[in-house]
Amino acid sequence: MINTDSIGSIGVFVNINPHSTETRGVNTNVSQLLTVKNRIGLAMLLLVLAAFALRVHRLDYQALRGDEAFALLFAQQPLGEMLPSLATIEPHPPLYYATLHLWTSLLGQGEFAARFLSVLVSILMIPMIYRLGAVLCGVKAGWLAALLGAINPFLIWHSQDVRMYSMLACLGLGSVLLFSLALERGSKSGEKGLWVGYVILTVGALYVHYFSLFILAIEDLTFLCLYLFPGRRGREETTDSPAALDVEPGSKGQRHLLRRWLVTQAVIAILYIPWLLYVGKFMLGHTKDWIEPVGLFSFLRRFFAVYSLGTTIPQDRATLLVWAFVIAFLLGCYGLVRLSRERAVTLGVYLFLPTAGIWLISLFRPIFDERYLIIVAPAYCIFLALGLGILLQQRIKSPGSTARSLASVVVGGLLLALMLTSSGYSLSNYFYVPAYAKSPDWRALVATFRQQSAAGDLVIHNYPDPALQYYLQDGLPLVVLPASSPLDPVATAEALDKLAAEHQRLWLVPQPSALWDADGFVEGWLDRHCDKVHQEAVGSLSLSLYLTPPAFLRRMTPINARFGDRVELAGYRLATDVASPQSGILTTTPNTALRLTLYWRALAPMEVSYTVFTHLLDANGQLWAQKDNPPVRGSYPTTEWRVGETIVDKYDIVIPPDAPAGQYELVVGLYDATTGQRLPLLDKMGQRQDERVLLSARIVVKYQRGKAE
């Protein structure tokens, strides 16, 4: 069997004489070795191309989610202004944002260009997963791990995300890989370059995300274990495996490794500690309010489900499909004890230290979110590959294939097939099923604004999602209200009142959130004080158009009816979904809803919560339909009205299907629900005139042709 690990050294150690018999034999061996190397290179190229195709597929099909938009908007700042913000506004180190700033300066701010940065760093992970898997568990496990990493839905999701998590995983993996290779090489030629590369990638990871400190912890603990307890060969080790950390306690080689390690750690500390000192006082008090504490069972369930299948499979199905991965993982844990101490410690610490550490910290300070643990995703793929390899390699060890070895291979093949199929199912949902889109369709929403907006319009968003700001950069002005959470109701109402006075029309994009405007204060205020004339769903989003008092007071039919000395009905607007009054007459049909909007004005404080009544009467005064409720569908009682404010009060009055054809009219008034006593309608002299006001519009009900009247 040809040892491909030695291929790269052939030209150094072989002196070729084309005229000698020995040389001809050497040429034959070189050709064989190069052929194997070419095949390996071609196989890796095909795997990388497949991973690349999955990562660029529909790369810009989905709109940016809020965190992506924030990253792009944040990276637009000059680099000098960005650093102070990273300590106070965006609690992340600067490397990713600086890279994104330069990247988008060259390639633009579009979704494809911005996400392509994550694609590139994600692609680099595939050969590194192979190399680390081969170093720790053998070549076959390396190939399986690279295959699983190439199709992993969680890694692909983040490779199409304008955030730092793919870069974090890539740099963390590179750091662990060079660390492992440097230990394997010991004091041999070329080890210095590995240590230099290790320092560069480790510092890079630390400047991408603070959870990269777990990378340092992985490597420090691993080195400490290997330094204090030199290795043994595991049951599965062969002489073809890369050299182990083969140094004796107190030997020159051990002292050399210790010096290298101390120097690299010192350099890393010198390069990173200044940043920690700069941001430390801000980061110590930083919390993630949206992260909830998680129990051990829930933690494990989420870990296996997300790192195996992503988040785009229904939970009931994911619970079943994930067992293929769990079985392979448990077999990988069994395979871990068959490796040499060096490899077992490196791989085990790589996966278990960050995972256990984050869960333990979460017991006291909730910090667990699957993306924060992305640094262990490569190790998880290697564990799965190690477990599958235990089953699939039975064929190689037993050419005669006993029933037991054949069953092992069949089970391993079925597990691998199920894992590949499940990953494909998850990716199909992610790419093609709207319910699993990573973000709402902000582009369609903004396109609707552009089609229906008018000069002077303003958009109000009741949640600070940067995606809307990103897509509206060259469009309508945008205001986020409330300005903070928890909201200040007085300040928010004053801000809305000011906007309503300055604009004819206001668009609202309501976005429910338990963390921001949880009670819908903004929408409620607009419903009470502005006239909602249009509402539309755009995918999972919705938008509403409101006319402000300067606009709706011009469109209403004035009536100026005073009820007592407390409230005035300034006017009204009447229509159906398909018609408006013509010359004061609204023609409609039975079973149609009349859309009545009343505009009240508070004249004095009220101690009684009055009920509004709206009655539909025929020419003989018979009642055919009515709506009685406190104003604004019961959400704004008169006891809360402020003197001088105008309240918009809407009613849907359905004409009964058995209502006869003819002329109808609407009367409106108010009464005390506890006593039934109505507020008197006063004339201009302040004298009692009636207990209700007759609206001037006349309603004519006609039957459609072909129906009996």
mmCIF file of C-alpha atoms in Angstrom, residues 43-302:
data_model
loop_
_atom_site.group_PDB
_atom_site.id
_atom_site.type_symbol
_atom_site.label_atom_id
_atom_site.label_comp_id
_atom_site.label_asym_id
_atom_site.label_seq_id
_atom_site.Cartn_x
_atom_site.Cartn_y
_atom_site.Cartn_z
ATOM 1 C CA ALA A 43 -11.372 13.906 -5.685
ATOM 2 C CA MET A 44 -10.859 16.839 -3.320
ATOM 3 C CA LEU A 45 -11.438 19.298 -6.164
ATOM 4 C CA LEU A 46 -14.741 17.605 -7.042
ATOM 5 C CA LEU A 47 -15.833 17.613 -3.396
ATOM 6 C CA VAL A 48 -14.933 21.291 -3.007
ATOM 7 C CA LEU A 49 -16.799 22.136 -6.228
ATOM 8 C CA ALA A 50 -19.864 20.289 -4.965
ATOM 9 C CA ALA A 51 -19.678 22.161 -1.655
ATOM 10 C CA PHE A 52 -19.225 25.407 -3.560
ATOM 11 C CA ALA A 53 -22.271 24.693 -5.728
ATOM 12 C CA LEU A 54 -24.427 24.078 -2.635
ATOM 13 C CA ARG A 55 -23.209 27.292 -1.059
ATOM 14 C CA VAL A 56 -23.761 29.579 -4.042
ATOM 15 C CA HIS A 57 -27.104 27.997 -4.980
ATOM 16 C CA ARG A 58 -29.766 30.697 -4.597
ATOM 17 C CA LEU A 59 -27.243 32.762 -2.687
ATOM 18 C CA ASP A 60 -29.185 35.997 -3.141
ATOM 19 C CA TYR A 61 -32.645 34.463 -3.536
ATOM 20 C CA GLN A 62 -33.698 35.272 0.018
ATOM 21 C CA ALA A 63 -33.682 38.786 1.407
ATOM 22 C CA LEU A 64 -31.196 39.713 4.072
ATOM 23 C CA ARG A 65 -32.277 38.982 7.605
ATOM 24 C CA GLY A 66 -31.930 41.676 10.237
ATOM 25 C CA ASP A 67 -28.495 40.680 11.557
ATOM 26 C CA GLU A 68 -27.115 40.526 8.018
ATOM 27 C CA ALA A 69 -28.464 43.962 7.191
ATOM 28 C CA PHE A 70 -27.036 45.310 10.422
ATOM 29 C CA ALA A 71 -23.612 43.905 9.532
ATOM 30 C CA LEU A 72 -23.683 45.610 6.139
ATOM 31 C CA LEU A 73 -24.899 48.930 7.516
ATOM 32 C CA PHE A 74 -22.378 48.764 10.349
ATOM 33 C CA ALA A 75 -19.535 47.961 7.961
ATOM 34 C CA GLN A 76 -20.328 51.071 5.902
ATOM 35 C CA GLN A 77 -18.786 53.208 8.640
ATOM 36 C CA PRO A 78 -15.231 54.451 8.260
ATOM 37 C CA LEU A 79 -12.872 52.083 10.049
ATOM 38 C CA GLY A 80 -11.882 54.779 12.536
ATOM 39 C CA GLU A 81 -15.489 55.261 13.633
ATOM 40 C CA MET A 82 -16.169 51.544 13.762
ATOM 41 C CA LEU A 83 -13.828 50.658 16.622
ATOM 42 C CA PRO A 84 -15.577 52.689 19.378
ATOM 43 C CA SER A 85 -18.922 51.243 18.294
ATOM 44 C CA LEU A 86 -17.593 47.694 18.621
ATOM 45 C CA ALA A 87 -17.048 48.311 22.306
ATOM 46 C CA THR A 88 -20.490 49.770 23.008
ATOM 47 C CA ILE A 89 -23.032 49.037 20.245
ATOM 48 C CA GLU A 90 -21.958 45.807 18.545
ATOM 49 C CA PRO A 91 -20.238 43.488 21.032
ATOM 50 C CA HIS A 92 -17.900 41.725 18.611
ATOM 51 C CA PRO A 93 -14.202 42.049 17.780
ATOM 52 C CA PRO A 94 -13.295 44.065 14.660
ATOM 53 C CA LEU A 95 -11.750 41.634 12.158
ATOM 54 C CA TYR A 96 -14.917 40.464 10.423
ATOM 55 C CA TYR A 97 -16.363 43.962 10.109
ATOM 56 C CA ALA A 98 -13.075 45.380 8.851
ATOM 57 C CA THR A 99 -12.895 42.589 6.270
ATOM 58 C CA LEU A 100 -16.518 43.146 5.268
ATOM 59 C CA HIS A 101 -15.860 46.888 4.974
ATOM 60 C CA LEU A 102 -13.002 46.315 2.533
ATOM 61 C CA TRP A 103 -14.839 43.515 0.714
ATOM 62 C CA THR A 104 -17.980 45.555 0.051
ATOM 63 C CA SER A 105 -15.905 48.604 -0.865
ATOM 64 C CA LEU A 106 -14.547 46.551 -3.748
ATOM 65 C CA LEU A 107 -17.559 44.389 -4.682
ATOM 66 C CA GLY A 108 -20.554 46.434 -3.565
ATOM 67 C CA GLN A 109 -23.325 46.137 -0.971
ATOM 68 C CA GLY A 110 -25.522 43.634 -2.818
ATOM 69 C CA GLU A 111 -26.716 40.432 -1.186
ATOM 70 C CA PHE A 112 -24.712 38.117 -3.453
ATOM 71 C CA ALA A 113 -21.436 39.996 -3.055
ATOM 72 C CA ALA A 114 -21.790 40.368 0.711
ATOM 73 C CA ARG A 115 -22.711 36.717 1.281
ATOM 74 C CA PHE A 116 -19.966 35.482 -1.033
ATOM 75 C CA LEU A 117 -17.360 36.339 1.610
ATOM 76 C CA SER A 118 -18.922 33.721 3.900
ATOM 77 C CA VAL A 119 -19.065 31.269 1.002
ATOM 78 C CA LEU A 120 -15.316 31.534 0.443
ATOM 79 C CA VAL A 121 -14.304 30.959 4.044
ATOM 80 C CA SER A 122 -16.801 28.106 4.315
ATOM 81 C CA ILE A 123 -15.294 26.408 1.248
ATOM 82 C CA LEU A 124 -11.821 26.592 2.791
ATOM 83 C CA MET A 125 -13.117 24.441 5.630
ATOM 84 C CA ILE A 126 -13.700 21.364 3.444
ATOM 85 C CA PRO A 127 -10.039 20.443 2.730
ATOM 86 C CA MET A 128 -9.137 21.427 6.297
ATOM 87 C CA ILE A 129 -11.784 19.081 7.731
ATOM 88 C CA TYR A 130 -10.331 16.344 5.546
ATOM 89 C CA ARG A 131 -6.780 17.075 6.658
ATOM 90 C CA LEU A 132 -7.605 17.240 10.370
ATOM 91 C CA GLY A 133 -9.736 14.090 10.125
ATOM 92 C CA ALA A 134 -6.900 12.296 8.345
ATOM 93 C CA VAL A 135 -4.338 13.441 10.915
ATOM 94 C CA LEU A 136 -6.458 12.388 13.880
ATOM 95 C CA CYS A 137 -8.462 9.412 12.617
ATOM 96 C CA GLY A 138 -6.985 8.266 9.296
ATOM 97 C CA VAL A 139 -7.501 9.099 5.629
ATOM 98 C CA LYS A 140 -10.855 7.336 5.229
ATOM 99 C CA ALA A 141 -12.329 9.164 8.187
ATOM 100 C CA GLY A 142 -10.957 12.397 6.749
ATOM 101 C CA TRP A 143 -12.838 11.846 3.489
ATOM 102 C CA LEU A 144 -16.076 10.987 5.261
ATOM 103 C CA ALA A 145 -15.755 14.032 7.516
ATOM 104 C CA ALA A 146 -15.129 16.314 4.531
ATOM 105 C CA LEU A 147 -18.196 14.862 2.762
ATOM 106 C CA LEU A 148 -20.387 15.435 5.821
ATOM 107 C CA GLY A 149 -19.020 18.960 6.205
ATOM 108 C CA ALA A 150 -19.662 19.725 2.542
ATOM 109 C CA ILE A 151 -23.385 18.916 2.817
ATOM 110 C CA ASN A 152 -23.982 19.959 6.432
ATOM 111 C CA PRO A 153 -27.158 22.130 6.417
ATOM 112 C CA PHE A 154 -26.036 24.164 9.430
ATOM 113 C CA LEU A 155 -22.700 25.076 7.830
ATOM 114 C CA ILE A 156 -24.380 25.824 4.486
ATOM 115 C CA TRP A 157 -26.953 28.083 6.164
ATOM 116 C CA HIS A 158 -24.186 30.131 7.736
ATOM 117 C CA SER A 159 -22.138 30.124 4.534
ATOM 118 C CA GLN A 160 -25.003 32.144 3.014
ATOM 119 C CA ASP A 161 -25.148 34.600 5.897
ATOM 120 C CA VAL A 162 -23.522 38.015 6.171
ATOM 121 C CA ARG A 163 -22.208 37.337 9.658
ATOM 122 C CA MET A 164 -18.930 36.234 11.153
ATOM 123 C CA TYR A 165 -19.804 32.653 12.047
ATOM 124 C CA SER A 166 -18.407 30.930 8.951
ATOM 125 C CA MET A 167 -15.189 32.898 9.372
ATOM 126 C CA LEU A 168 -15.135 31.946 13.055
ATOM 127 C CA ALA A 169 -15.492 28.231 12.261
ATOM 128 C CA CYS A 170 -12.879 28.417 9.482
ATOM 129 C CA LEU A 171 -10.220 30.208 11.530
ATOM 130 C CA GLY A 172 -10.893 28.034 14.571
ATOM 131 C CA LEU A 173 -10.554 24.890 12.469
ATOM 132 C CA GLY A 174 -7.371 26.192 10.866
ATOM 133 C CA SER A 175 -5.916 26.977 14.286
ATOM 134 C CA VAL A 176 -6.625 23.474 15.620
ATOM 135 C CA LEU A 177 -5.308 21.894 12.406
ATOM 136 C CA LEU A 178 -1.984 23.752 12.466
ATOM 137 C CA PHE A 179 -1.716 23.093 16.191
ATOM 138 C CA SER A 180 -2.138 19.358 15.565
ATOM 139 C CA LEU A 181 0.307 19.339 12.659
ATOM 140 C CA ALA A 182 2.883 21.274 14.676
ATOM 141 C CA LEU A 183 2.655 18.765 17.511
ATOM 142 C CA GLU A 184 2.878 15.867 15.050
ATOM 143 C CA ARG A 185 5.967 17.327 13.440
ATOM 144 C CA GLY A 186 7.653 17.978 16.777
ATOM 145 C CA SER A 187 11.091 19.474 16.213
ATOM 146 C CA LYS A 188 11.384 18.337 12.602
ATOM 147 C CA SER A 189 12.030 20.627 9.655
ATOM 148 C CA GLY A 190 9.162 22.973 8.815
ATOM 149 C CA GLU A 191 7.576 23.042 12.255
ATOM 150 C CA LYS A 192 8.401 26.726 12.727
ATOM 151 C CA GLY A 193 6.185 27.702 9.817
ATOM 152 C CA LEU A 194 3.321 25.692 11.324
ATOM 153 C CA TRP A 195 3.652 27.530 14.631
ATOM 154 C CA VAL A 196 3.718 30.911 12.865
ATOM 155 C CA GLY A 197 0.595 29.997 10.908
ATOM 156 C CA TYR A 198 -1.019 28.756 14.099
ATOM 157 C CA VAL A 199 -0.444 32.110 15.801
ATOM 158 C CA ILE A 200 -1.853 34.032 12.833
ATOM 159 C CA LEU A 201 -5.031 31.953 12.599
ATOM 160 C CA THR A 202 -5.584 31.876 16.356
ATOM 161 C CA VAL A 203 -5.242 35.629 16.708
ATOM 162 C CA GLY A 204 -7.500 36.018 13.678
ATOM 163 C CA ALA A 205 -10.161 33.840 15.301
ATOM 164 C CA LEU A 206 -9.910 35.807 18.538
ATOM 165 C CA TYR A 207 -10.477 39.035 16.616
ATOM 166 C CA VAL A 208 -13.570 37.578 14.939
ATOM 167 C CA HIS A 209 -15.556 36.382 17.968
ATOM 168 C CA TYR A 210 -15.024 36.258 21.716
ATOM 169 C CA PHE A 211 -16.035 32.609 21.865
ATOM 170 C CA SER A 212 -12.757 31.892 20.073
ATOM 171 C CA LEU A 213 -11.293 31.908 23.550
ATOM 172 C CA PHE A 214 -12.568 28.343 23.637
ATOM 173 C CA ILE A 215 -10.133 27.571 20.799
ATOM 174 C CA LEU A 216 -7.274 28.676 23.024
ATOM 175 C CA ALA A 217 -8.715 26.636 25.877
ATOM 176 C CA ILE A 218 -8.923 23.569 23.615
ATOM 177 C CA GLU A 219 -5.307 23.859 22.587
ATOM 178 C CA ASP A 220 -3.968 24.752 26.025
ATOM 179 C CA LEU A 221 -5.729 21.835 27.692
ATOM 180 C CA THR A 222 -4.668 19.466 24.919
ATOM 181 C CA PHE A 223 -1.039 20.542 25.138
ATOM 182 C CA LEU A 224 -1.073 20.259 28.914
ATOM 183 C CA CYS A 225 -2.463 16.711 28.761
ATOM 184 C CA LEU A 226 0.023 15.626 26.121
ATOM 185 C CA TYR A 227 2.946 17.298 27.834
ATOM 186 C CA LEU A 228 2.259 15.779 31.220
ATOM 187 C CA PHE A 229 1.102 12.381 29.932
ATOM 188 C CA PRO A 230 3.062 11.410 26.782
ATOM 189 C CA GLY A 231 1.198 9.252 24.323
ATOM 190 C CA ARG A 232 0.631 5.633 23.553
ATOM 191 C CA ARG A 233 -0.439 4.010 20.310
ATOM 192 C CA GLY A 234 -4.067 3.136 20.147
ATOM 193 C CA ARG A 235 -5.403 -0.189 18.998
ATOM 194 C CA GLU A 236 -6.144 1.194 15.556
ATOM 195 C CA GLU A 237 -2.828 3.016 15.032
ATOM 196 C CA THR A 238 -0.512 1.827 12.295
ATOM 197 C CA THR A 239 3.018 2.661 11.357
ATOM 198 C CA ASP A 240 1.609 4.487 8.315
ATOM 199 C CA SER A 241 -0.164 6.978 10.575
ATOM 200 C CA PRO A 242 1.438 10.390 11.041
ATOM 201 C CA ALA A 243 4.002 10.450 13.821
ATOM 202 C CA ALA A 244 2.612 10.885 17.298
ATOM 203 C CA LEU A 245 3.890 13.346 19.856
ATOM 204 C CA ASP A 246 6.823 11.007 20.358
ATOM 205 C CA VAL A 247 8.863 12.705 23.046
ATOM 206 C CA GLU A 248 10.023 11.423 26.414
ATOM 207 C CA PRO A 249 9.468 13.451 29.602
ATOM 208 C CA GLY A 250 12.430 15.761 30.146
ATOM 209 C CA SER A 251 13.867 15.061 26.683
ATOM 210 C CA LYS A 252 15.238 17.699 24.365
ATOM 211 C CA GLY A 253 12.220 17.289 22.107
ATOM 212 C CA GLN A 254 9.821 17.898 24.969
ATOM 213 C CA ARG A 255 11.703 20.994 26.095
ATOM 214 C CA HIS A 256 11.701 22.254 22.490
ATOM 215 C CA LEU A 257 7.915 21.845 22.236
ATOM 216 C CA LEU A 258 7.409 23.556 25.574
ATOM 217 C CA ARG A 259 9.477 26.558 24.414
ATOM 218 C CA ARG A 260 7.521 26.780 21.183
ATOM 219 C CA TRP A 261 4.251 26.630 23.064
ATOM 220 C CA LEU A 262 5.193 29.254 25.600
ATOM 221 C CA VAL A 263 6.442 31.596 22.875
ATOM 222 C CA THR A 264 3.288 31.221 20.777
ATOM 223 C CA GLN A 265 1.020 31.777 23.771
ATOM 224 C CA ALA A 266 2.980 34.852 24.751
ATOM 225 C CA VAL A 267 2.717 36.286 21.241
ATOM 226 C CA ILE A 268 -1.023 35.598 21.143
ATOM 227 C CA ALA A 269 -1.464 37.286 24.520
ATOM 228 C CA ILE A 270 0.565 40.335 23.455
ATOM 229 C CA LEU A 271 -1.530 40.709 20.313
ATOM 230 C CA TYR A 272 -4.931 40.172 21.960
ATOM 231 C CA ILE A 273 -4.832 41.468 25.523
ATOM 232 C CA PRO A 274 -4.843 45.163 24.451
ATOM 233 C CA TRP A 275 -8.197 44.629 22.751
ATOM 234 C CA LEU A 276 -9.609 42.891 25.830
ATOM 235 C CA LEU A 277 -8.486 45.779 27.985
ATOM 236 C CA TYR A 278 -10.175 48.201 25.573
ATOM 237 C CA VAL A 279 -13.563 46.454 25.588
ATOM 238 C CA GLY A 280 -13.476 44.587 28.896
ATOM 239 C CA LYS A 281 -15.409 47.089 30.990
ATOM 240 C CA PHE A 282 -18.204 47.123 28.402
ATOM 241 C CA MET A 283 -18.332 43.367 27.747
ATOM 242 C CA LEU A 284 -18.543 42.321 31.393
ATOM 243 C CA GLY A 285 -21.990 43.872 31.673
ATOM 244 C CA HIS A 286 -23.233 42.772 28.271
ATOM 245 C CA THR A 287 -26.154 40.335 28.187
ATOM 246 C CA LYS A 288 -28.344 38.737 25.520
ATOM 247 C CA ASP A 289 -31.898 39.326 26.702
ATOM 248 C CA TRP A 290 -33.357 37.092 24.003
ATOM 249 C CA ILE A 291 -31.410 34.003 25.131
ATOM 250 C CA GLU A 292 -33.234 31.834 27.654
ATOM 251 C CA PRO A 293 -31.709 29.330 30.104
ATOM 252 C CA VAL A 294 -31.574 25.799 28.751
ATOM 253 C CA GLY A 295 -31.667 22.445 30.537
ATOM 254 C CA LEU A 296 -29.312 19.599 29.721
ATOM 255 C CA PHE A 297 -31.870 17.547 27.776
ATOM 256 C CA SER A 298 -32.983 20.551 25.741
ATOM 257 C CA PHE A 299 -29.342 21.498 25.165
ATOM 258 C CA LEU A 300 -28.477 18.038 23.810
ATOM 259 C CA ARG A 301 -31.634 17.869 21.707
ATOM 260 C CA ARG A 302 -30.903 21.214 20.096
#
